């Protein structure tokens, strides 16, 4: 029995992500929460002949409580997306409060759920989530994940366009750091199987992974950011968490986690100087089983990229922590 909740379920990511979760045979209950339109989205999905029962909730009538009670996994794509000319950090002002409110609900009604944060800026919204959970005395770092899978998916896709691989996802590429611009660091030297990237193409490839989100924002021309590829990526990560919870072994995927709280994280936190960082995570029935240190084996070029990532991350992380502990005056 697995109850999945999508918070922000009526949005550009929320709807296709809910569709994918509804089609997952392991999900037995799917609760959709949003400030608008969830009754309609739920009614629509409920006609699909897969096992999950589907319910939709709005804030009225204790909707958040109803949606979250009994949840095993909560995926959060709630909040505004970018328009051309904006950075992810520009979303902080609105999305910080949205994520804080939803996590307060989770702390109260589903404190043991696995929490997957998609809302941007992920580099800051995950530290916000951690602080809220800490204050409620229910923080389990092994169950809090910033979803950076889209960066991995992009790296796989863009590498395949160079290597000619027929199935891009057959190549495993660790993408680490954070989820914005220079904080995103693909480690092509650690791809499995190994990939041969011509030296003159490497910088452009790294840049495309780091700024893949901007490519979509520009193409959508004011109509938002990546939604369909994000729904695919969010579901890919959620599905892995669900499979691990059900006992499947050896599942690894990068995610942005609180390093000091997860097995193997301390030494990476020392190397990087940051507490929140995306690294390959081995998943198990309790969430993060261990994190895998790919940082110390990065090559010299990647180490330079990492240095740039650390400084951006420090600023983003402290902004999130401050938001909860020293709230802005209203
Ligand atoms: N982690 C990642 O790799 C990615 C993250 N994103 C982020 O995901 C977020 C959502 O993007 P889209 O789905 O395109 O936006 P959207 O605007 O289409 O949908 C957002 C949904 O959140 C809902 N919402 C707003 N406040 C809420 C609240 N308090 N509780 C519940 N729901 C609430 C809205 O009603 C809307 O339905 C954005 O912040 C975006 O930047 C987008 C792509 C990739
Ligand atoms: O670029 C954005 O704003 C949305 C996002 O996080 C991505 O597509 O990676």
mmCIF file of C-alpha atoms and ligand atoms in Angstrom:
data_model
loop_
_atom_site.group_PDB
_atom_site.id
_atom_site.type_symbol
_atom_site.label_atom_id
_atom_site.label_comp_id
_atom_site.label_asym_id
_atom_site.label_seq_id
_atom_site.Cartn_x
_atom_site.Cartn_y
_atom_site.Cartn_z
ATOM 1 C CA UNK A 1 0.000 0.000 0.000
ATOM 2 C CA UNK A 2 1.532 3.314 -1.036
ATOM 3 C CA UNK A 3 -0.194 6.670 -0.652
ATOM 4 C CA UNK A 4 1.358 9.386 -2.828
ATOM 5 C CA UNK A 5 0.482 13.069 -2.564
ATOM 6 C CA UNK A 6 1.183 15.770 -5.133
ATOM 7 C CA UNK A 7 1.133 19.319 -3.732
ATOM 8 C CA UNK A 8 0.738 21.728 -6.626
ATOM 9 C CA UNK A 9 -1.101 19.018 -8.569
ATOM 10 C CA UNK A 10 -3.030 21.312 -10.929
ATOM 11 C CA UNK A 11 0.044 22.988 -12.399
ATOM 12 C CA UNK A 12 2.184 22.464 -15.462
ATOM 13 C CA UNK A 13 4.316 19.852 -13.691
ATOM 14 C CA UNK A 14 1.656 18.688 -11.242
ATOM 15 C CA UNK A 15 -0.794 17.367 -13.835
ATOM 16 C CA UNK A 16 1.537 15.174 -15.919
ATOM 17 C CA UNK A 17 3.354 14.066 -12.751
ATOM 18 C CA UNK A 18 0.026 13.019 -11.230
ATOM 19 C CA UNK A 19 -0.771 11.137 -14.443
ATOM 20 C CA UNK A 20 2.501 9.209 -14.196
ATOM 21 C CA UNK A 21 1.926 8.413 -10.510
ATOM 22 C CA UNK A 22 -1.617 7.274 -11.318
ATOM 23 C CA UNK A 23 -0.152 4.870 -13.880
ATOM 24 C CA UNK A 24 2.306 3.383 -11.349
ATOM 25 C CA UNK A 25 1.035 -0.047 -10.259
ATOM 26 C CA UNK A 26 2.732 0.356 -6.851
ATOM 27 C CA UNK A 27 0.661 3.427 -5.948
ATOM 28 C CA UNK A 28 -2.620 2.493 -4.283
ATOM 29 C CA UNK A 29 -3.797 5.968 -3.249
ATOM 30 C CA UNK A 30 -3.126 9.275 -4.962
ATOM 31 C CA UNK A 31 -4.127 12.536 -3.273
ATOM 32 C CA UNK A 32 -3.947 15.767 -5.238
ATOM 33 C CA UNK A 33 -3.618 19.069 -3.405
ATOM 34 C CA UNK A 34 -3.548 22.555 -4.930
ATOM 35 C CA UNK A 35 -5.120 25.955 -4.309
ATOM 36 C CA UNK A 36 -7.166 25.539 -7.532
ATOM 37 C CA UNK A 37 -8.709 22.902 -9.835
ATOM 38 C CA UNK A 38 -7.873 19.652 -8.003
ATOM 39 C CA UNK A 39 -11.470 18.328 -8.052
ATOM 40 C CA UNK A 40 -11.404 18.403 -11.860
ATOM 41 C CA UNK A 41 -7.920 16.942 -12.239
ATOM 42 C CA UNK A 42 -8.789 14.183 -9.758
ATOM 43 C CA UNK A 43 -12.085 13.352 -11.486
ATOM 44 C CA UNK A 44 -10.283 13.116 -14.827
ATOM 45 C CA UNK A 45 -7.457 10.872 -13.548
ATOM 46 C CA UNK A 46 -9.863 8.709 -11.551
ATOM 47 C CA UNK A 47 -11.256 7.207 -14.787
ATOM 48 C CA UNK A 48 -7.906 5.577 -15.597
ATOM 49 C CA UNK A 49 -8.047 1.836 -14.949
ATOM 50 C CA UNK A 50 -4.953 1.523 -12.749
ATOM 51 C CA UNK A 51 -5.002 0.524 -9.039
ATOM 52 C CA UNK A 52 -4.684 3.955 -7.367
ATOM 53 C CA UNK A 53 -7.792 5.627 -5.987
ATOM 54 C CA UNK A 54 -7.634 9.372 -6.680
ATOM 55 C CA UNK A 55 -8.896 12.243 -4.538
ATOM 56 C CA UNK A 56 -8.574 15.998 -4.979
ATOM 57 C CA UNK A 57 -8.348 18.616 -2.213
ATOM 58 C CA UNK A 58 -8.400 22.411 -1.964
ATOM 59 C CA UNK A 59 -7.392 24.468 1.103
ATOM 60 C CA UNK A 60 -11.036 24.668 2.286
ATOM 61 C CA UNK A 61 -12.478 21.952 4.575
ATOM 62 C CA UNK A 62 -9.045 21.076 5.999
ATOM 63 C CA UNK A 63 -7.950 19.961 2.531
ATOM 64 C CA UNK A 64 -4.233 19.909 3.279
ATOM 65 C CA UNK A 65 -4.782 17.738 6.347
ATOM 66 C CA UNK A 66 -7.061 15.376 4.408
ATOM 67 C CA UNK A 67 -4.595 15.088 1.543
ATOM 68 C CA UNK A 68 -1.543 14.493 3.736
ATOM 69 C CA UNK A 69 -2.918 12.155 6.378
ATOM 70 C CA UNK A 70 -1.463 8.678 5.834
ATOM 71 C CA UNK A 71 0.918 9.848 3.085
ATOM 72 C CA UNK A 72 4.008 7.749 2.377
ATOM 73 C CA UNK A 73 5.483 10.085 -0.224
ATOM 74 C CA UNK A 74 4.759 13.758 -0.887
ATOM 75 C CA UNK A 75 5.993 15.389 -4.082
ATOM 76 C CA UNK A 76 5.969 19.205 -4.155
ATOM 77 C CA UNK A 77 5.837 21.055 -7.487
ATOM 78 C CA UNK A 78 3.858 23.990 -5.993
ATOM 79 C CA UNK A 79 4.898 27.542 -6.776
ATOM 80 C CA UNK A 80 5.520 29.946 -9.594
ATOM 81 C CA UNK A 81 7.813 29.133 -12.541
ATOM 82 C CA UNK A 82 10.306 31.426 -14.283
ATOM 83 C CA UNK A 83 9.686 33.765 -17.179
ATOM 84 C CA UNK A 84 12.471 34.871 -19.569
ATOM 85 C CA UNK A 85 14.991 37.126 -17.848
ATOM 86 C CA UNK A 86 14.413 35.673 -14.385
ATOM 87 C CA UNK A 87 16.803 33.549 -12.335
ATOM 88 C CA UNK A 88 15.542 30.736 -10.132
ATOM 89 C CA UNK A 89 16.476 32.880 -7.150
ATOM 90 C CA UNK A 90 13.932 35.469 -8.332
ATOM 91 C CA UNK A 91 11.250 32.892 -7.447
ATOM 92 C CA UNK A 92 12.344 32.815 -3.795
ATOM 93 C CA UNK A 93 10.119 35.669 -2.665
ATOM 94 C CA UNK A 94 6.913 33.788 -3.485
ATOM 95 C CA UNK A 95 7.924 30.142 -3.426
ATOM 96 C CA UNK A 96 9.744 30.233 -0.065
ATOM 97 C CA UNK A 97 6.494 30.906 1.770
ATOM 98 C CA UNK A 98 4.557 28.335 -0.281
ATOM 99 C CA UNK A 99 7.080 25.591 0.514
ATOM 100 C CA UNK A 100 7.248 26.613 4.163
ATOM 101 C CA UNK A 101 3.453 26.330 4.500
ATOM 102 C CA UNK A 102 3.309 22.923 2.831
ATOM 103 C CA UNK A 103 6.168 21.541 4.929
ATOM 104 C CA UNK A 104 4.461 22.791 8.096
ATOM 105 C CA UNK A 105 1.484 20.699 7.019
ATOM 106 C CA UNK A 106 3.688 17.671 6.394
ATOM 107 C CA UNK A 107 5.366 18.107 9.805
ATOM 108 C CA UNK A 108 1.942 17.979 11.384
ATOM 109 C CA UNK A 109 0.030 15.416 9.315
ATOM 110 C CA UNK A 110 2.635 13.215 7.611
ATOM 111 C CA UNK A 111 5.881 13.522 9.579
ATOM 112 C CA UNK A 112 7.214 10.160 8.380
ATOM 113 C CA UNK A 113 6.596 10.742 4.671
ATOM 114 C CA UNK A 114 9.365 10.907 2.093
ATOM 115 C CA UNK A 115 9.399 14.504 0.897
ATOM 116 C CA UNK A 116 10.461 15.327 -2.665
ATOM 117 C CA UNK A 117 10.887 19.063 -3.268
ATOM 118 C CA UNK A 118 10.657 20.250 -6.878
ATOM 119 C CA UNK A 119 9.692 23.912 -6.237
ATOM 120 C CA UNK A 120 12.434 26.380 -7.119
ATOM 121 C CA UNK A 121 14.869 27.633 -6.091
ATOM 122 C CA UNK A 122 15.627 24.073 -4.936
ATOM 123 C CA UNK A 123 19.014 25.201 -3.533
ATOM 124 C CA UNK A 124 17.048 27.267 -0.972
ATOM 125 C CA UNK A 125 13.653 25.551 -0.696
ATOM 126 C CA UNK A 126 15.190 22.305 0.606
ATOM 127 C CA UNK A 127 17.051 24.144 3.431
ATOM 128 C CA UNK A 128 13.713 25.860 4.208
ATOM 129 C CA UNK A 129 12.051 22.452 4.430
ATOM 130 C CA UNK A 130 14.803 21.144 6.705
ATOM 131 C CA UNK A 131 14.526 24.127 9.070
ATOM 132 C CA UNK A 132 10.735 23.812 9.296
ATOM 133 C CA UNK A 133 10.997 20.087 10.047
ATOM 134 C CA UNK A 134 13.752 20.704 12.632
ATOM 135 C CA UNK A 135 11.633 23.268 14.431
ATOM 136 C CA UNK A 136 8.780 20.741 14.584
ATOM 137 C CA UNK A 137 11.207 18.051 15.880
ATOM 138 C CA UNK A 138 10.403 15.696 13.032
ATOM 139 C CA UNK A 139 13.413 16.192 10.730
ATOM 140 C CA UNK A 140 14.672 12.930 9.283
ATOM 141 C CA UNK A 141 17.368 13.912 6.731
ATOM 142 C CA UNK A 142 17.134 10.447 5.176
ATOM 143 C CA UNK A 143 13.614 11.313 3.977
ATOM 144 C CA UNK A 144 14.090 14.819 2.574
ATOM 145 C CA UNK A 145 15.094 15.087 -1.092
ATOM 146 C CA UNK A 146 15.610 18.002 -3.447
ATOM 147 C CA UNK A 147 14.724 16.702 -6.894
ATOM 148 C CA UNK A 148 17.680 17.327 -9.244
ATOM 149 C CA UNK A 149 16.862 14.413 -11.558
ATOM 150 C CA UNK A 150 16.100 16.701 -14.497
ATOM 151 C CA UNK A 151 19.772 17.699 -14.569
ATOM 152 C CA UNK A 152 20.714 14.016 -14.775
ATOM 153 C CA UNK A 153 18.107 13.381 -17.467
ATOM 154 C CA UNK A 154 19.434 16.330 -19.502
ATOM 155 C CA UNK A 155 23.046 15.170 -19.125
ATOM 156 C CA UNK A 156 22.080 11.691 -20.373
ATOM 157 C CA UNK A 157 20.185 13.157 -23.327
ATOM 158 C CA UNK A 158 22.796 15.704 -24.391
ATOM 159 C CA UNK A 159 25.654 13.182 -24.115
ATOM 160 C CA UNK A 160 23.730 10.709 -26.252
ATOM 161 C CA UNK A 161 23.383 13.335 -28.964
ATOM 162 C CA UNK A 162 27.207 13.342 -29.154
ATOM 163 C CA UNK A 163 27.853 9.630 -28.640
ATOM 164 C CA UNK A 164 25.020 8.433 -30.854
ATOM 165 C CA UNK A 165 23.774 6.073 -28.114
ATOM 166 C CA UNK A 166 20.373 4.646 -29.039
ATOM 167 C CA UNK A 167 19.047 4.806 -25.491
ATOM 168 C CA UNK A 168 20.308 7.884 -23.588
ATOM 169 C CA UNK A 169 19.331 6.557 -20.158
ATOM 170 C CA UNK A 170 21.639 3.530 -20.560
ATOM 171 C CA UNK A 171 24.506 5.845 -19.591
ATOM 172 C CA UNK A 172 24.757 6.792 -15.909
ATOM 173 C CA UNK A 173 26.148 10.287 -15.383
ATOM 174 C CA UNK A 174 26.485 11.740 -11.899
ATOM 175 C CA UNK A 175 25.354 15.373 -11.865
ATOM 176 C CA UNK A 176 26.119 16.929 -8.509
ATOM 177 C CA UNK A 177 26.038 20.231 -6.600
ATOM 178 C CA UNK A 178 22.818 22.205 -6.728
ATOM 179 C CA UNK A 179 20.028 23.006 -9.161
ATOM 180 C CA UNK A 180 20.799 26.335 -10.817
ATOM 181 C CA UNK A 181 23.360 27.496 -13.356
ATOM 182 C CA UNK A 182 26.930 27.094 -12.156
ATOM 183 C CA UNK A 183 25.915 25.124 -9.073
ATOM 184 C CA UNK A 184 25.020 22.221 -11.417
ATOM 185 C CA UNK A 185 28.148 20.117 -12.048
ATOM 186 C CA UNK A 186 28.021 17.132 -14.410
ATOM 187 C CA UNK A 187 30.849 14.649 -13.841
ATOM 188 C CA UNK A 188 31.295 13.265 -17.336
ATOM 189 C CA UNK A 189 34.602 11.660 -16.282
ATOM 190 C CA UNK A 190 32.564 9.281 -14.120
ATOM 191 C CA UNK A 191 30.000 8.265 -16.717
ATOM 192 C CA UNK A 192 29.251 4.547 -16.889
ATOM 193 C CA UNK A 193 29.891 3.181 -19.447
ATOM 194 C CA UNK A 194 32.670 5.716 -20.140
ATOM 195 C CA UNK A 195 31.898 8.391 -22.728
ATOM 196 C CA UNK A 196 34.408 10.010 -25.022
ATOM 197 C CA UNK A 197 33.677 13.721 -25.278
ATOM 198 C CA UNK A 198 35.897 15.633 -27.715
ATOM 199 C CA UNK A 199 37.831 18.298 -25.739
ATOM 200 C CA UNK A 200 36.532 21.119 -27.945
ATOM 201 C CA UNK A 201 32.932 20.126 -27.168
ATOM 202 C CA UNK A 202 33.217 19.733 -23.400
ATOM 203 C CA UNK A 203 32.620 23.348 -22.312
ATOM 204 C CA UNK A 204 29.511 23.690 -24.486
ATOM 205 C CA UNK A 205 28.157 20.403 -23.151
ATOM 206 C CA UNK A 206 28.690 21.402 -19.510
ATOM 207 C CA UNK A 207 27.081 24.760 -20.224
ATOM 208 C CA UNK A 208 24.054 23.138 -21.844
ATOM 209 C CA UNK A 209 23.448 20.948 -18.785
ATOM 210 C CA UNK A 210 23.932 23.906 -16.419
ATOM 211 C CA UNK A 211 21.576 26.147 -18.393
ATOM 212 C CA UNK A 212 19.171 23.564 -19.847
ATOM 213 C CA UNK A 213 16.339 25.124 -17.857
ATOM 214 C CA UNK A 214 16.962 28.494 -19.521
ATOM 215 C CA UNK A 215 16.771 26.847 -22.941
ATOM 216 C CA UNK A 216 13.183 25.752 -22.173
ATOM 217 C CA UNK A 217 12.200 29.050 -20.501
ATOM 218 C CA UNK A 218 13.351 30.897 -23.630
ATOM 219 C CA UNK A 219 11.559 28.526 -26.025
ATOM 220 C CA UNK A 220 8.303 28.760 -24.033
ATOM 221 C CA UNK A 221 8.600 32.542 -24.346
ATOM 222 C CA UNK A 222 6.707 33.619 -21.232
ATOM 223 C CA UNK A 223 4.513 30.518 -20.870
ATOM 224 C CA UNK A 224 6.615 29.002 -18.086
ATOM 225 C CA UNK A 225 9.504 26.579 -17.703
ATOM 226 C CA UNK A 226 10.086 22.843 -18.126
ATOM 227 C CA UNK A 227 6.969 20.898 -17.152
ATOM 228 C CA UNK A 228 6.819 17.666 -19.162
ATOM 229 C CA UNK A 229 10.494 16.741 -18.857
ATOM 230 C CA UNK A 230 10.249 17.693 -15.173
ATOM 231 C CA UNK A 231 7.213 15.490 -14.664
ATOM 232 C CA UNK A 232 9.180 12.620 -16.252
ATOM 233 C CA UNK A 233 12.183 13.350 -14.018
ATOM 234 C CA UNK A 234 10.088 13.797 -10.870
ATOM 235 C CA UNK A 235 8.318 10.535 -11.520
ATOM 236 C CA UNK A 236 11.601 8.752 -12.252
ATOM 237 C CA UNK A 237 12.866 9.789 -8.818
ATOM 238 C CA UNK A 238 9.564 9.108 -7.013
ATOM 239 C CA UNK A 239 9.356 5.671 -8.612
ATOM 240 C CA UNK A 240 12.861 4.865 -7.360
ATOM 241 C CA UNK A 241 11.965 5.928 -3.816
ATOM 242 C CA UNK A 242 8.808 3.782 -3.945
ATOM 243 C CA UNK A 243 10.708 0.752 -5.275
ATOM 244 C CA UNK A 244 13.379 1.123 -2.581
ATOM 245 C CA UNK A 245 10.748 1.407 0.123
ATOM 246 C CA UNK A 246 9.233 -1.812 -1.176
ATOM 247 C CA UNK A 247 12.588 -3.551 -0.724
ATOM 248 C CA UNK A 248 14.345 -3.334 -4.087
ATOM 249 C CA UNK A 249 18.123 -3.061 -3.581
ATOM 250 C CA UNK A 250 20.905 -1.131 -5.286
ATOM 251 C CA UNK A 251 18.842 1.867 -6.426
ATOM 252 C CA UNK A 252 21.020 4.950 -6.865
ATOM 253 C CA UNK A 253 20.097 8.419 -8.144
ATOM 254 C CA UNK A 254 21.536 11.845 -7.362
ATOM 255 C CA UNK A 255 19.491 14.043 -5.027
ATOM 256 C CA UNK A 256 20.031 17.265 -3.068
ATOM 257 C CA UNK A 257 20.224 16.167 0.565
ATOM 258 C CA UNK A 258 21.333 17.392 3.998
ATOM 259 C CA UNK A 259 24.811 15.884 4.149
ATOM 260 C CA UNK A 260 25.489 15.942 7.914
ATOM 261 C CA UNK A 261 22.343 13.876 8.487
ATOM 262 C CA UNK A 262 22.868 11.029 6.022
ATOM 263 C CA UNK A 263 25.283 8.073 6.178
ATOM 264 C CA UNK A 264 28.508 8.935 4.350
ATOM 265 C CA UNK A 265 27.581 12.619 4.147
ATOM 266 C CA UNK A 266 29.970 14.051 6.757
ATOM 267 C CA UNK A 267 33.142 13.612 4.736
ATOM 268 C CA UNK A 268 31.524 15.142 1.625
ATOM 269 C CA UNK A 269 30.312 18.096 3.721
ATOM 270 C CA UNK A 270 33.928 18.587 4.872
ATOM 271 C CA UNK A 271 35.276 18.499 1.312
ATOM 272 C CA UNK A 272 32.617 20.780 -0.124
ATOM 273 C CA UNK A 273 32.095 23.136 2.834
ATOM 274 C CA UNK A 274 28.317 23.010 2.323
ATOM 275 C CA UNK A 275 25.611 21.123 4.196
ATOM 276 C CA UNK A 276 23.168 20.704 1.318
ATOM 277 C CA UNK A 277 24.488 19.102 -1.842
ATOM 278 C CA UNK A 278 23.303 16.824 -4.604
ATOM 279 C CA UNK A 279 25.203 13.542 -4.756
ATOM 280 C CA UNK A 280 24.347 10.020 -5.863
ATOM 281 C CA UNK A 281 22.227 8.554 -3.102
ATOM 282 C CA UNK A 282 21.610 4.871 -2.498
ATOM 283 C CA UNK A 283 17.968 4.428 -1.536
ATOM 284 C CA UNK A 284 16.540 1.873 0.877
ATOM 285 C CA UNK A 285 13.400 1.248 2.924
ATOM 286 C CA UNK A 286 14.249 4.162 5.234
ATOM 287 C CA UNK A 287 15.167 6.623 2.521
ATOM 288 C CA UNK A 288 18.852 7.486 2.079
ATOM 289 C CA UNK A 289 20.846 4.357 2.874
ATOM 290 C CA UNK A 290 24.134 6.080 2.071
ATOM 291 C CA UNK A 291 25.564 8.777 -0.140
ATOM 292 C CA UNK A 292 28.316 7.989 -2.609
ATOM 293 C CA UNK A 293 31.405 10.193 -2.672
ATOM 294 C CA UNK A 294 31.996 11.103 -6.289
ATOM 295 C CA UNK A 295 33.396 14.513 -5.298
ATOM 296 C CA UNK A 296 36.878 13.383 -4.291
ATOM 297 C CA UNK A 297 37.355 11.496 -7.565
ATOM 298 C CA UNK A 298 36.357 14.448 -9.800
ATOM 299 C CA UNK A 299 39.068 15.402 -12.320
ATOM 300 C CA UNK A 300 40.842 18.774 -12.287
ATOM 301 C CA UNK A 301 38.435 20.402 -14.737
ATOM 302 C CA UNK A 302 35.447 19.227 -12.694
ATOM 303 C CA UNK A 303 37.100 20.383 -9.459
ATOM 304 C CA UNK A 304 37.256 23.904 -10.902
ATOM 305 C CA UNK A 305 33.562 23.739 -11.732
ATOM 306 C CA UNK A 306 32.877 22.515 -8.201
ATOM 307 C CA UNK A 307 34.720 25.465 -6.650
ATOM 308 C CA UNK A 308 32.333 27.822 -8.469
ATOM 309 C CA UNK A 309 29.356 25.745 -7.318
ATOM 310 C CA UNK A 310 30.273 25.907 -3.618
ATOM 311 C CA UNK A 311 30.133 29.689 -3.351
ATOM 312 C CA UNK A 312 26.744 29.952 -5.082
ATOM 313 C CA UNK A 313 25.346 27.169 -2.936
ATOM 314 C CA UNK A 314 26.509 28.759 0.331
ATOM 315 C CA UNK A 315 24.582 31.934 -0.470
ATOM 316 C CA UNK A 316 21.438 30.023 -1.544
ATOM 317 C CA UNK A 317 21.494 27.745 1.512
ATOM 318 C CA UNK A 318 21.904 30.505 4.077
ATOM 319 C CA UNK A 319 19.104 32.472 2.407
ATOM 320 C CA UNK A 320 16.750 29.519 2.982
ATOM 321 C CA UNK A 321 17.864 28.932 6.565
ATOM 322 C CA UNK A 322 17.542 32.648 7.379
ATOM 323 C CA UNK A 323 14.050 32.806 5.899
ATOM 324 C CA UNK A 324 12.782 30.380 8.533
ATOM 325 C CA UNK A 325 14.859 31.513 11.486
ATOM 326 C CA UNK A 326 14.733 35.282 10.912
ATOM 327 C CA UNK A 327 11.517 35.720 8.933
ATOM 328 C CA UNK A 328 11.255 38.880 6.837
ATOM 329 C CA UNK A 329 9.071 41.556 8.464
ATOM 330 C CA UNK A 330 5.616 41.541 6.919
HETATM 331 N N1 LIG B 1 13.413 20.919 -9.587
HETATM 332 C C1 LIG B 1 13.392 21.089 -10.887
HETATM 333 O O1 LIG B 1 14.217 20.518 -11.605
HETATM 334 C C2 LIG B 1 12.348 21.940 -11.528
HETATM 335 C C3 LIG B 1 11.565 22.769 -10.777
HETATM 336 N N2 LIG B 1 10.591 23.538 -11.350
HETATM 337 C C4 LIG B 1 9.794 24.384 -10.460
HETATM 338 O O2 LIG B 1 8.545 23.770 -10.172
HETATM 339 C C5 LIG B 1 7.596 24.767 -9.765
HETATM 340 C C6 LIG B 1 6.255 24.554 -10.470
HETATM 341 O O3 LIG B 1 6.382 24.756 -11.847
HETATM 342 P P1 LIG B 1 5.110 24.650 -12.833
HETATM 343 O O4 LIG B 1 4.343 23.421 -12.535
HETATM 344 O O5 LIG B 1 5.592 24.902 -14.200
HETATM 345 O O6 LIG B 1 4.250 25.913 -12.336
HETATM 346 P P2 LIG B 1 2.663 26.154 -12.477
HETATM 347 O O7 LIG B 1 2.418 27.581 -12.179
HETATM 348 O O8 LIG B 1 2.183 25.612 -13.777
HETATM 349 O O9 LIG B 1 2.045 25.234 -11.328
HETATM 350 C C7 LIG B 1 2.264 25.500 -9.968
HETATM 351 C C8 LIG B 1 1.034 25.071 -9.210
HETATM 352 O O10 LIG B 1 1.269 25.325 -7.815
HETATM 353 C C9 LIG B 1 0.017 25.724 -7.287
HETATM 354 N N3 LIG B 1 0.187 26.377 -5.978
HETATM 355 C C10 LIG B 1 0.516 27.660 -5.697
HETATM 356 N N4 LIG B 1 0.533 27.858 -4.374
HETATM 357 C C11 LIG B 1 0.219 26.682 -3.801
HETATM 358 C C12 LIG B 1 0.067 26.251 -2.455
HETATM 359 N N5 LIG B 1 0.262 27.087 -1.435
HETATM 360 N N6 LIG B 1 -0.275 24.971 -2.232
HETATM 361 C C13 LIG B 1 -0.470 24.105 -3.270
HETATM 362 N N7 LIG B 1 -0.340 24.464 -4.550
HETATM 363 C C14 LIG B 1 -0.002 25.730 -4.816
HETATM 364 C C15 LIG B 1 -0.598 26.614 -8.347
HETATM 365 O O11 LIG B 1 -1.992 26.787 -8.159
HETATM 366 C C16 LIG B 1 -0.250 25.829 -9.600
HETATM 367 O O12 LIG B 1 -1.265 24.917 -9.954
HETATM 368 C C17 LIG B 1 8.254 26.104 -10.102
HETATM 369 O O13 LIG B 1 8.776 26.673 -8.915
HETATM 370 C C18 LIG B 1 9.378 25.722 -11.036
HETATM 371 O O14 LIG B 1 10.439 26.642 -11.031
HETATM 372 C C19 LIG B 1 10.349 23.499 -12.690
HETATM 373 C C20 LIG B 1 11.093 22.659 -13.499
HETATM 374 C C21 LIG B 1 12.196 21.861 -12.990
HETATM 375 O O1 LIG B 2 14.651 26.525 -15.378
HETATM 376 C C1 LIG B 2 13.683 26.596 -14.608
HETATM 377 O O2 LIG B 2 13.278 27.621 -14.072
HETATM 378 C C2 LIG B 2 12.990 25.309 -14.268
HETATM 379 C C3 LIG B 2 14.004 24.321 -13.865
HETATM 380 O O3 LIG B 2 14.419 24.271 -12.741
HETATM 381 C C4 LIG B 2 14.609 23.507 -14.916
HETATM 382 O O4 LIG B 2 14.062 23.401 -16.026
HETATM 383 O O5 LIG B 2 15.677 22.942 -14.647
#
